[in-house]
Amino acid sequence: MFRSVFPLLAGLALLAALAFPSLALAHRVNLFAYVDNGKVMADCFYSKSRKVNHGQVIVTDAVTGAELLRGETDENGAFSFPVPEAARTAGHGLKLTLIAGEGHQNEAEVSAQELGVVPAAAPAAAAPASTWVAPAPEPAPAAAPADNAALARLVEEAVARQLSPLKRMLAETQEAGPGAVEIVGGIGYIFGLFGVAAFMASRKKR
Amino acid sequence: MKRCTLSILCLALVLLAASAAQAHFGMLIPNRSVVLEKSEASLSLDLLFIHPMEMKGMDLVKPLEFGVVADGKKVDLMGSLKEAKVLGHKAWKGADTVKRPGVYTYYMVPSPYWEPAEDCFIQHLTKVIVPAFGEEEGWEGPIGLKTEIVPLTRPFANYAGNIFMGQVLFNGKPAPGTAVEVEYYNKAGKYAPANDYCMTQVVLTDQNGVFGFVAPWAGWWGFAALSTDDQKIKHEGQDKDVELGAVLWTEFLAPVMGKK
């Protein structure tokens, strides 16, 4: 009897063990990569309290796709490596792929700028395309514009400055006109006046 | 004579009722409700004090506090504040750059606002919660404001039609029977109230201070749980009540159709 049940139990246990990891499928696996002190740090996690234990990280050249190195996360979901020489000489960014088990995969890129293998690009001028009316920006220093992009930015700023009172006027005209409060109030007036009229009429009759 | 007084009273009541329909909301609205890519890491936040459904503004003087809490650590962001003009009134723009995965609770403590129409001060302690880079742990629990809404539903990445649950705390204790006013941020003027009552939706908290609400359409929705502060503020030599609001803003999203 015992002999015939044992394999069945063992089989069930094996099945349960196999089925259990699939419960984790509901979790997104995340890979966040950044550069700290000349090292590329990969943070691999399901959540703050559940890190990826011994997940595989494959590092490729973001431009050519060539594999540069691979490694494994520690118990805290961390994997780090120095900026690869190949990326430095090519001036390319990196693509990191995390394989944390069947169906658990994610990617992240670290740009060449972040790696510091190419000079950082000038941050693009933010164009606030909204209905908000910003106060007039401080006047820009009267230095000669370095290039066309800077010139375009200056023109954009100047136009925005000139347009802002117009936008404000437009916004104000949209606000005019009877709102719900005025309409209900108006109805109140009508009722009130009728009341006064009714009172007058009743007094005349007496 | 009696009838004359009555008709005037009637008129006054109608006028009063109409003006009482406006609900004030402290507002803290980031330019995006979640951060997924590094290119989205620079957040800009609007700090406002307005009637969000009607889009009528009031002046927001420089807040007493503006900052972010993540992992129990508080970071002061007052230095990022820049004055702005919204709906013809004073407002502020704040900024922060998210550097690591996490759940970031931005908060604002404004100066009490004197509202002559209600003969009281209004102070709305306002929060908005932004998750970044895949992390979604850390929205649970209070951050320690005098009154606040503690979300029971994850306060981001919800669809319009999901139920949103929260618990109102006052001095750290559940606040039963508290009115929670709910309003849509009608920034683009997309919606008009079906009638004046519809401007603000209202729900009361149960004996545990818990409320639920289903946003009927997508967009930013604000929850303002209103209590009377246990402290008074003097106005022209007289003690006046302070309406203390625990305000939480969250964006409900419209479903996205799959490519097929």
mmCIF file of N, CA and C in Angstrom, chain B residues 63-178:
data_model
loop_
_atom_site.group_PDB
_atom_site.id
_atom_site.type_symbol
_atom_site.label_atom_id
_atom_site.label_comp_id
_atom_site.label_asym_id
_atom_site.label_seq_id
_atom_site.Cartn_x
_atom_site.Cartn_y
_atom_site.Cartn_z
ATOM 1 N N PRO B 63 2.637 78.453 -0.352
ATOM 2 C CA PRO B 63 2.317 77.422 0.645
ATOM 3 C C PRO B 63 3.333 77.412 1.787
ATOM 4 N N LEU B 64 2.893 76.919 2.943
ATOM 5 C CA LEU B 64 3.793 76.802 4.086
ATOM 6 C C LEU B 64 4.771 75.652 3.874
ATOM 7 N N GLU B 65 4.256 74.586 3.209
ATOM 8 C CA GLU B 65 5.101 73.413 2.960
ATOM 9 C C GLU B 65 4.788 72.849 1.592
ATOM 10 N N PHE B 66 5.823 72.391 0.885
ATOM 11 C CA PHE B 66 5.656 71.642 -0.356
ATOM 12 C C PHE B 66 6.823 70.677 -0.412
ATOM 13 N N GLY B 67 6.515 69.402 -0.542
ATOM 14 C CA GLY B 67 7.603 68.442 -0.521
ATOM 15 C C GLY B 67 7.165 67.083 -1.024
ATOM 16 N N VAL B 68 8.037 66.102 -0.855
ATOM 17 C CA VAL B 68 7.746 64.745 -1.311
ATOM 18 C C VAL B 68 8.210 63.751 -0.249
ATOM 19 N N VAL B 69 7.417 62.697 -0.065
ATOM 20 C CA VAL B 69 7.778 61.639 0.867
ATOM 21 C C VAL B 69 7.919 60.340 0.073
ATOM 22 N N ALA B 70 9.049 59.655 0.243
ATOM 23 C CA ALA B 70 9.246 58.339 -0.359
ATOM 24 C C ALA B 70 10.071 57.517 0.604
ATOM 25 N N ASP B 71 9.674 56.289 0.845
ATOM 26 C CA ASP B 71 10.390 55.407 1.770
ATOM 27 C C ASP B 71 10.494 56.019 3.155
ATOM 28 N N GLY B 72 9.476 56.792 3.557
ATOM 29 C CA GLY B 72 9.488 57.406 4.880
ATOM 30 C C GLY B 72 10.398 58.611 4.997
ATOM 31 N N LYS B 73 11.069 58.966 3.906
ATOM 32 C CA LYS B 73 11.966 60.131 3.948
ATOM 33 C C LYS B 73 11.275 61.324 3.292
ATOM 34 N N LYS B 74 11.392 62.478 3.945
ATOM 35 C CA LYS B 74 10.747 63.694 3.479
ATOM 36 C C LYS B 74 11.792 64.567 2.793
ATOM 37 N N VAL B 75 11.467 65.081 1.617
ATOM 38 C CA VAL B 75 12.369 66.017 0.946
ATOM 39 C C VAL B 75 11.608 67.309 0.699
ATOM 40 N N ASP B 76 12.194 68.415 1.142
ATOM 41 C CA ASP B 76 11.586 69.726 0.990
ATOM 42 C C ASP B 76 11.773 70.200 -0.460
ATOM 43 N N LEU B 77 10.687 70.650 -1.079
ATOM 44 C CA LEU B 77 10.774 71.115 -2.469
ATOM 45 C C LEU B 77 10.381 72.593 -2.589
ATOM 46 N N MET B 78 10.366 73.303 -1.457
ATOM 47 C CA MET B 78 9.945 74.713 -1.479
ATOM 48 C C MET B 78 10.813 75.531 -2.439
ATOM 49 N N GLY B 79 12.078 75.147 -2.541
ATOM 50 C CA GLY B 79 13.010 75.883 -3.393
ATOM 51 C C GLY B 79 12.666 75.833 -4.868
ATOM 52 N N SER B 80 11.843 74.852 -5.252
ATOM 53 C CA SER B 80 11.505 74.717 -6.679
ATOM 54 C C SER B 80 10.298 75.573 -7.060
ATOM 55 N N LEU B 81 9.629 76.164 -6.076
ATOM 56 C CA LEU B 81 8.369 76.875 -6.359
ATOM 57 C C LEU B 81 8.611 78.154 -7.151
ATOM 58 N N LYS B 82 7.773 78.297 -8.192
ATOM 59 C CA LYS B 82 7.805 79.527 -8.985
ATOM 60 C C LYS B 82 6.377 80.039 -9.076
ATOM 61 N N GLU B 83 6.229 81.344 -8.926
ATOM 62 C CA GLU B 83 4.886 81.907 -8.978
ATOM 63 C C GLU B 83 4.338 81.799 -10.398
ATOM 64 N N ALA B 84 3.049 81.527 -10.499
ATOM 65 C CA ALA B 84 2.400 81.433 -11.808
ATOM 66 C C ALA B 84 1.041 82.104 -11.706
ATOM 67 N N LYS B 85 0.416 82.296 -12.847
ATOM 68 C CA LYS B 85 -0.920 82.877 -12.849
ATOM 69 C C LYS B 85 -1.848 81.870 -13.519
ATOM 70 N N VAL B 86 -2.881 81.426 -12.804
ATOM 71 C CA VAL B 86 -3.828 80.448 -13.341
ATOM 72 C C VAL B 86 -5.232 81.005 -13.143
ATOM 73 N N LEU B 87 -6.000 81.048 -14.217
ATOM 74 C CA LEU B 87 -7.371 81.571 -14.176
ATOM 75 C C LEU B 87 -7.393 82.976 -13.572
ATOM 76 N N GLY B 88 -6.353 83.754 -13.866
ATOM 77 C CA GLY B 88 -6.294 85.130 -13.387
ATOM 78 C C GLY B 88 -5.938 85.249 -11.912
ATOM 79 N N HIS B 89 -5.521 84.158 -11.287
ATOM 80 C CA HIS B 89 -5.176 84.216 -9.867
ATOM 81 C C HIS B 89 -3.796 83.649 -9.604
ATOM 82 N N LYS B 90 -3.289 84.000 -8.429
ATOM 83 C CA LYS B 90 -1.956 83.557 -8.042
ATOM 84 C C LYS B 90 -1.948 82.040 -7.844
ATOM 85 N N ALA B 91 -0.942 81.382 -8.389
ATOM 86 C CA ALA B 91 -0.756 79.941 -8.227
ATOM 87 C C ALA B 91 0.751 79.690 -8.235
ATOM 88 N N TRP B 92 1.129 78.406 -8.126
ATOM 89 C CA TRP B 92 2.562 78.086 -8.054
ATOM 90 C C TRP B 92 2.859 76.873 -8.915
ATOM 91 N N LYS B 93 4.112 76.833 -9.378
ATOM 92 C CA LYS B 93 4.591 75.681 -10.124
ATOM 93 C C LYS B 93 5.779 75.106 -9.384
ATOM 94 N N GLY B 94 5.725 73.807 -9.127
ATOM 95 C CA GLY B 94 6.837 73.157 -8.455
ATOM 96 C C GLY B 94 7.481 72.158 -9.406
ATOM 97 N N ALA B 95 8.679 71.677 -9.041
ATOM 98 C CA ALA B 95 9.365 70.721 -9.905
ATOM 99 C C ALA B 95 10.137 69.717 -9.067
ATOM 100 N N ASP B 96 10.287 68.532 -9.627
ATOM 101 C CA ASP B 96 11.101 67.510 -8.989
ATOM 102 C C ASP B 96 11.547 66.523 -10.064
ATOM 103 N N THR B 97 12.717 65.961 -9.879
ATOM 104 C CA THR B 97 13.180 64.932 -10.811
ATOM 105 C C THR B 97 13.302 63.620 -10.054
ATOM 106 N N VAL B 98 12.595 62.612 -10.561
ATOM 107 C CA VAL B 98 12.592 61.297 -9.929
ATOM 108 C C VAL B 98 13.828 60.538 -10.401
ATOM 109 N N LYS B 99 14.636 60.046 -9.447
ATOM 110 C CA LYS B 99 15.908 59.433 -9.841
ATOM 111 C C LYS B 99 15.908 57.917 -9.744
ATOM 112 N N ARG B 100 15.084 57.358 -8.842
ATOM 113 C CA ARG B 100 15.128 55.919 -8.604
ATOM 114 C C ARG B 100 13.717 55.351 -8.592
ATOM 115 N N PRO B 101 13.583 54.055 -8.785
ATOM 116 C CA PRO B 101 12.258 53.444 -8.653
ATOM 117 C C PRO B 101 11.695 53.723 -7.255
ATOM 118 N N GLY B 102 10.414 53.984 -7.185
ATOM 119 C CA GLY B 102 9.805 54.261 -5.889
ATOM 120 C C GLY B 102 8.402 54.791 -6.057
ATOM 121 N N VAL B 103 7.726 55.006 -4.944
ATOM 122 C CA VAL B 103 6.395 55.610 -4.946
ATOM 123 C C VAL B 103 6.509 56.928 -4.190
ATOM 124 N N TYR B 104 6.228 58.014 -4.897
ATOM 125 C CA TYR B 104 6.496 59.357 -4.395
ATOM 126 C C TYR B 104 5.194 60.069 -4.036
ATOM 127 N N THR B 105 5.035 60.437 -2.775
ATOM 128 C CA THR B 105 3.854 61.177 -2.328
ATOM 129 C C THR B 105 4.218 62.664 -2.223
ATOM 130 N N TYR B 106 3.684 63.451 -3.153
ATOM 131 C CA TYR B 106 3.889 64.899 -3.101
ATOM 132 C C TYR B 106 2.790 65.498 -2.228
ATOM 133 N N TYR B 107 3.139 66.510 -1.448
ATOM 134 C CA TYR B 107 2.135 67.108 -0.566
ATOM 135 C C TYR B 107 2.325 68.612 -0.476
ATOM 136 N N MET B 108 1.249 69.280 -0.164
ATOM 137 C CA MET B 108 1.277 70.734 -0.005
ATOM 138 C C MET B 108 0.483 71.112 1.240
ATOM 139 N N VAL B 109 1.057 71.962 2.071
ATOM 140 C CA VAL B 109 0.342 72.550 3.200
ATOM 141 C C VAL B 109 0.215 74.043 2.913
ATOM 142 N N PRO B 110 -0.980 74.486 2.502
ATOM 143 C CA PRO B 110 -1.124 75.907 2.183
ATOM 144 C C PRO B 110 -1.365 76.743 3.446
ATOM 145 N N SER B 111 -1.244 78.046 3.291
ATOM 146 C CA SER B 111 -1.640 78.954 4.371
ATOM 147 C C SER B 111 -3.154 78.938 4.477
ATOM 148 N N PRO B 112 -3.718 79.070 5.683
ATOM 149 C CA PRO B 112 -5.186 79.146 5.789
ATOM 150 C C PRO B 112 -5.709 80.320 4.963
ATOM 151 N N TYR B 113 -6.800 80.053 4.236
ATOM 152 C CA TYR B 113 -7.383 81.049 3.327
ATOM 153 C C TYR B 113 -8.651 81.603 3.971
ATOM 154 N N TRP B 114 -8.746 82.918 4.122
ATOM 155 C CA TRP B 114 -9.934 83.516 4.741
ATOM 156 C C TRP B 114 -11.054 83.587 3.706
ATOM 157 N N GLU B 115 -12.170 82.902 3.991
ATOM 158 C CA GLU B 115 -13.314 82.890 3.076
ATOM 159 C C GLU B 115 -14.464 83.644 3.733
ATOM 160 N N PRO B 116 -14.657 84.946 3.386
ATOM 161 C CA PRO B 116 -15.705 85.726 4.051
ATOM 162 C C PRO B 116 -17.101 85.135 3.837
ATOM 163 N N ALA B 117 -17.338 84.511 2.659
ATOM 164 C CA ALA B 117 -18.667 83.973 2.356
ATOM 165 C C ALA B 117 -19.049 82.855 3.320
ATOM 166 N N GLU B 118 -18.045 82.156 3.870
ATOM 167 C CA GLU B 118 -18.350 81.059 4.791
ATOM 168 C C GLU B 118 -17.953 81.387 6.216
ATOM 169 N N ASP B 119 -17.442 82.633 6.421
ATOM 170 C CA ASP B 119 -17.057 83.108 7.748
ATOM 171 C C ASP B 119 -16.080 82.133 8.427
ATOM 172 N N CYS B 120 -15.171 81.573 7.641
ATOM 173 C CA CYS B 120 -14.174 80.678 8.231
ATOM 174 C C CYS B 120 -12.917 80.661 7.374
ATOM 175 N N PHE B 121 -11.874 80.090 7.935
ATOM 176 C CA PHE B 121 -10.657 79.866 7.167
ATOM 177 C C PHE B 121 -10.742 78.499 6.491
ATOM 178 N N ILE B 122 -10.057 78.362 5.370
ATOM 179 C CA ILE B 122 -10.002 77.071 4.687
ATOM 180 C C ILE B 122 -8.534 76.703 4.491
ATOM 181 N N GLN B 123 -8.198 75.477 4.886
ATOM 182 C CA GLN B 123 -6.819 75.003 4.686
ATOM 183 C C GLN B 123 -6.875 73.564 4.182
ATOM 184 N N HIS B 124 -6.437 73.340 2.968
ATOM 185 C CA HIS B 124 -6.516 72.006 2.353
ATOM 186 C C HIS B 124 -5.127 71.373 2.279
ATOM 187 N N LEU B 125 -4.928 70.342 3.081
ATOM 188 C CA LEU B 125 -3.668 69.603 3.055
ATOM 189 C C LEU B 125 -3.782 68.603 1.904
ATOM 190 N N THR B 126 -2.965 68.797 0.886
ATOM 191 C CA THR B 126 -3.206 68.154 -0.408
ATOM 192 C C THR B 126 -2.092 67.182 -0.764
ATOM 193 N N LYS B 127 -2.501 66.019 -1.312
ATOM 194 C CA LYS B 127 -1.516 64.991 -1.695
ATOM 195 C C LYS B 127 -1.772 64.489 -3.108
ATOM 196 N N VAL B 128 -0.718 64.020 -3.747
ATOM 197 C CA VAL B 128 -0.848 63.257 -4.993
ATOM 198 C C VAL B 128 0.301 62.251 -5.017
ATOM 199 N N ILE B 129 0.025 61.049 -5.492
ATOM 200 C CA ILE B 129 0.997 59.957 -5.365
ATOM 201 C C ILE B 129 1.423 59.475 -6.753
ATOM 202 N N VAL B 130 2.731 59.544 -7.016
ATOM 203 C CA VAL B 130 3.267 59.217 -8.343
ATOM 204 C C VAL B 130 4.237 58.042 -8.219
ATOM 205 N N PRO B 131 3.978 56.915 -8.899
ATOM 206 C CA PRO B 131 4.924 55.801 -8.868
ATOM 207 C C PRO B 131 5.935 55.944 -10.012
ATOM 208 N N ALA B 132 7.128 55.380 -9.811
ATOM 209 C CA ALA B 132 8.149 55.529 -10.842
ATOM 210 C C ALA B 132 8.881 54.223 -11.120
ATOM 211 N N PHE B 133 9.154 54.012 -12.397
ATOM 212 C CA PHE B 133 10.024 52.943 -12.902
ATOM 213 C C PHE B 133 9.612 51.555 -12.433
ATOM 214 N N GLY B 134 8.303 51.312 -12.361
ATOM 215 C CA GLY B 134 7.832 49.956 -12.088
ATOM 216 C C GLY B 134 7.573 49.638 -10.633
ATOM 217 N N GLU B 135 8.130 50.443 -9.718
ATOM 218 C CA GLU B 135 7.881 50.176 -8.294
ATOM 219 C C GLU B 135 6.437 50.549 -7.963
ATOM 220 N N GLU B 136 5.757 49.755 -7.143
ATOM 221 C CA GLU B 136 4.423 50.165 -6.730
ATOM 222 C C GLU B 136 4.138 49.893 -5.266
ATOM 223 N N GLU B 137 5.193 49.667 -4.490
ATOM 224 C CA GLU B 137 5.001 49.533 -3.045
ATOM 225 C C GLU B 137 5.309 50.874 -2.404
ATOM 226 N N GLY B 138 4.494 51.256 -1.418
ATOM 227 C CA GLY B 138 4.815 52.477 -0.687
ATOM 228 C C GLY B 138 3.738 53.542 -0.759
ATOM 229 N N TRP B 139 2.555 53.188 -1.281
ATOM 230 C CA TRP B 139 1.446 54.161 -1.264
ATOM 231 C C TRP B 139 0.544 53.949 -0.062
ATOM 232 N N GLU B 140 0.756 52.837 0.650
ATOM 233 C CA GLU B 140 -0.095 52.500 1.784
ATOM 234 C C GLU B 140 0.321 53.344 2.988
ATOM 235 N N GLY B 141 -0.643 53.704 3.809
ATOM 236 C CA GLY B 141 -0.322 54.377 5.067
ATOM 237 C C GLY B 141 -0.266 55.882 4.953
ATOM 238 N N PRO B 142 -0.384 56.549 6.114
ATOM 239 C CA PRO B 142 -0.362 58.009 6.128
ATOM 240 C C PRO B 142 1.066 58.552 6.063
ATOM 241 N N ILE B 143 1.190 59.826 5.702
ATOM 242 C CA ILE B 143 2.517 60.457 5.726
ATOM 243 C C ILE B 143 2.648 61.375 6.937
ATOM 244 N N GLY B 144 1.555 61.492 7.715
ATOM 245 C CA GLY B 144 1.659 62.244 8.968
ATOM 246 C C GLY B 144 1.110 63.656 8.923
ATOM 247 N N LEU B 145 0.163 63.932 7.995
ATOM 248 C CA LEU B 145 -0.485 65.246 8.002
ATOM 249 C C LEU B 145 -1.564 65.257 9.087
ATOM 250 N N LYS B 146 -1.978 66.475 9.499
ATOM 251 C CA LYS B 146 -2.963 66.577 10.585
ATOM 252 C C LYS B 146 -4.261 65.864 10.205
ATOM 253 N N THR B 147 -4.669 66.013 8.964
ATOM 254 C CA THR B 147 -5.759 65.199 8.438
ATOM 255 C C THR B 147 -5.363 64.748 7.041
ATOM 256 N N GLU B 148 -5.663 63.490 6.703
ATOM 257 C CA GLU B 148 -5.313 63.035 5.357
ATOM 258 C C GLU B 148 -6.152 61.837 4.948
ATOM 259 N N ILE B 149 -6.233 61.648 3.637
ATOM 260 C CA ILE B 149 -6.908 60.477 3.093
ATOM 261 C C ILE B 149 -5.849 59.409 2.876
ATOM 262 N N VAL B 150 -6.026 58.275 3.529
ATOM 263 C CA VAL B 150 -5.116 57.145 3.321
ATOM 264 C C VAL B 150 -5.778 56.243 2.286
ATOM 265 N N PRO B 151 -5.156 56.075 1.119
ATOM 266 C CA PRO B 151 -5.818 55.278 0.087
ATOM 267 C C PRO B 151 -5.922 53.808 0.482
ATOM 268 N N LEU B 152 -7.053 53.209 0.166
ATOM 269 C CA LEU B 152 -7.219 51.758 0.316
ATOM 270 C C LEU B 152 -7.193 51.100 -1.060
ATOM 271 N N THR B 153 -7.446 51.905 -2.087
ATOM 272 C CA THR B 153 -7.254 51.475 -3.468
ATOM 273 C C THR B 153 -5.915 52.065 -3.901
ATOM 274 N N ARG B 154 -5.119 51.306 -4.632
ATOM 275 C CA ARG B 154 -3.867 51.857 -5.156
ATOM 276 C C ARG B 154 -4.174 53.192 -5.840
ATOM 277 N N PRO B 155 -3.560 54.298 -5.407
ATOM 278 C CA PRO B 155 -4.012 55.614 -5.870
ATOM 279 C C PRO B 155 -3.399 56.066 -7.186
ATOM 280 N N PHE B 156 -3.109 55.151 -8.079
ATOM 281 C CA PHE B 156 -2.642 55.524 -9.423
ATOM 282 C C PHE B 156 -2.974 54.383 -10.364
ATOM 283 N N ALA B 157 -2.959 54.684 -11.667
ATOM 284 C CA ALA B 157 -3.208 53.678 -12.704
ATOM 285 C C ALA B 157 -4.525 52.939 -12.481
ATOM 286 N N ASN B 158 -5.595 53.699 -12.167
ATOM 287 C CA ASN B 158 -6.930 53.127 -12.086
ATOM 288 C C ASN B 158 -7.725 53.535 -13.323
ATOM 289 N N TYR B 159 -8.641 52.657 -13.722
ATOM 290 C CA TYR B 159 -9.546 52.999 -14.819
ATOM 291 C C TYR B 159 -10.755 53.751 -14.282
ATOM 292 N N ALA B 160 -11.323 54.611 -15.117
ATOM 293 C CA ALA B 160 -12.602 55.215 -14.792
ATOM 294 C C ALA B 160 -13.588 54.053 -14.687
ATOM 295 N N GLY B 161 -14.354 53.987 -13.618
ATOM 296 C CA GLY B 161 -15.252 52.856 -13.391
ATOM 297 C C GLY B 161 -14.764 51.952 -12.280
ATOM 298 N N ASN B 162 -13.463 52.045 -11.933
ATOM 299 C CA ASN B 162 -12.974 51.316 -10.747
ATOM 300 C C ASN B 162 -13.535 52.002 -9.512
ATOM 301 N N ILE B 163 -13.781 51.226 -8.474
ATOM 302 C CA ILE B 163 -14.167 51.884 -7.217
ATOM 303 C C ILE B 163 -12.899 52.375 -6.540
ATOM 304 N N PHE B 164 -12.969 53.585 -5.994
ATOM 305 C CA PHE B 164 -11.835 54.123 -5.244
ATOM 306 C C PHE B 164 -12.212 54.202 -3.773
ATOM 307 N N MET B 165 -11.411 53.535 -2.924
ATOM 308 C CA MET B 165 -11.685 53.513 -1.485
ATOM 309 C C MET B 165 -10.565 54.240 -0.744
ATOM 310 N N GLY B 166 -10.959 54.919 0.313
ATOM 311 C CA GLY B 166 -9.956 55.599 1.132
ATOM 312 C C GLY B 166 -10.439 55.704 2.558
ATOM 313 N N GLN B 167 -9.492 55.941 3.468
ATOM 314 C CA GLN B 167 -9.844 56.137 4.870
ATOM 315 C C GLN B 167 -9.401 57.544 5.278
ATOM 316 N N VAL B 168 -10.321 58.269 5.910
ATOM 317 C CA VAL B 168 -10.004 59.621 6.346
ATOM 318 C C VAL B 168 -9.488 59.583 7.781
ATOM 319 N N LEU B 169 -8.316 60.160 7.983
ATOM 320 C CA LEU B 169 -7.747 60.261 9.323
ATOM 321 C C LEU B 169 -7.748 61.723 9.753
ATOM 322 N N PHE B 170 -8.062 61.946 11.022
ATOM 323 C CA PHE B 170 -7.927 63.284 11.609
ATOM 324 C C PHE B 170 -7.146 63.104 12.892
ATOM 325 N N ASN B 171 -6.044 63.808 13.029
ATOM 326 C CA ASN B 171 -5.123 63.607 14.155
ATOM 327 C C ASN B 171 -4.725 62.134 14.275
ATOM 328 N N GLY B 172 -4.579 61.473 13.140
ATOM 329 C CA GLY B 172 -4.121 60.086 13.128
ATOM 330 C C GLY B 172 -5.191 59.054 13.419
ATOM 331 N N LYS B 173 -6.459 59.523 13.717
ATOM 332 C CA LYS B 173 -7.525 58.569 14.037
ATOM 333 C C LYS B 173 -8.584 58.596 12.936
ATOM 334 N N PRO B 174 -9.234 57.444 12.687
ATOM 335 C CA PRO B 174 -10.288 57.412 11.667
ATOM 336 C C PRO B 174 -11.376 58.442 11.966
ATOM 337 N N ALA B 175 -11.877 59.102 10.920
ATOM 338 C CA ALA B 175 -12.870 60.175 11.080
ATOM 339 C C ALA B 175 -14.208 59.723 10.501
ATOM 340 N N PRO B 176 -15.101 59.152 11.359
ATOM 341 C CA PRO B 176 -16.398 58.702 10.861
ATOM 342 C C PRO B 176 -17.331 59.870 10.554
ATOM 343 N N GLY B 177 -18.276 59.633 9.642
ATOM 344 C CA GLY B 177 -19.298 60.640 9.344
ATOM 345 C C GLY B 177 -18.761 61.914 8.728
ATOM 346 N N THR B 178 -17.602 61.830 8.093
ATOM 347 C CA THR B 178 -17.001 63.013 7.484
ATOM 348 C C THR B 178 -17.461 63.127 6.032
#
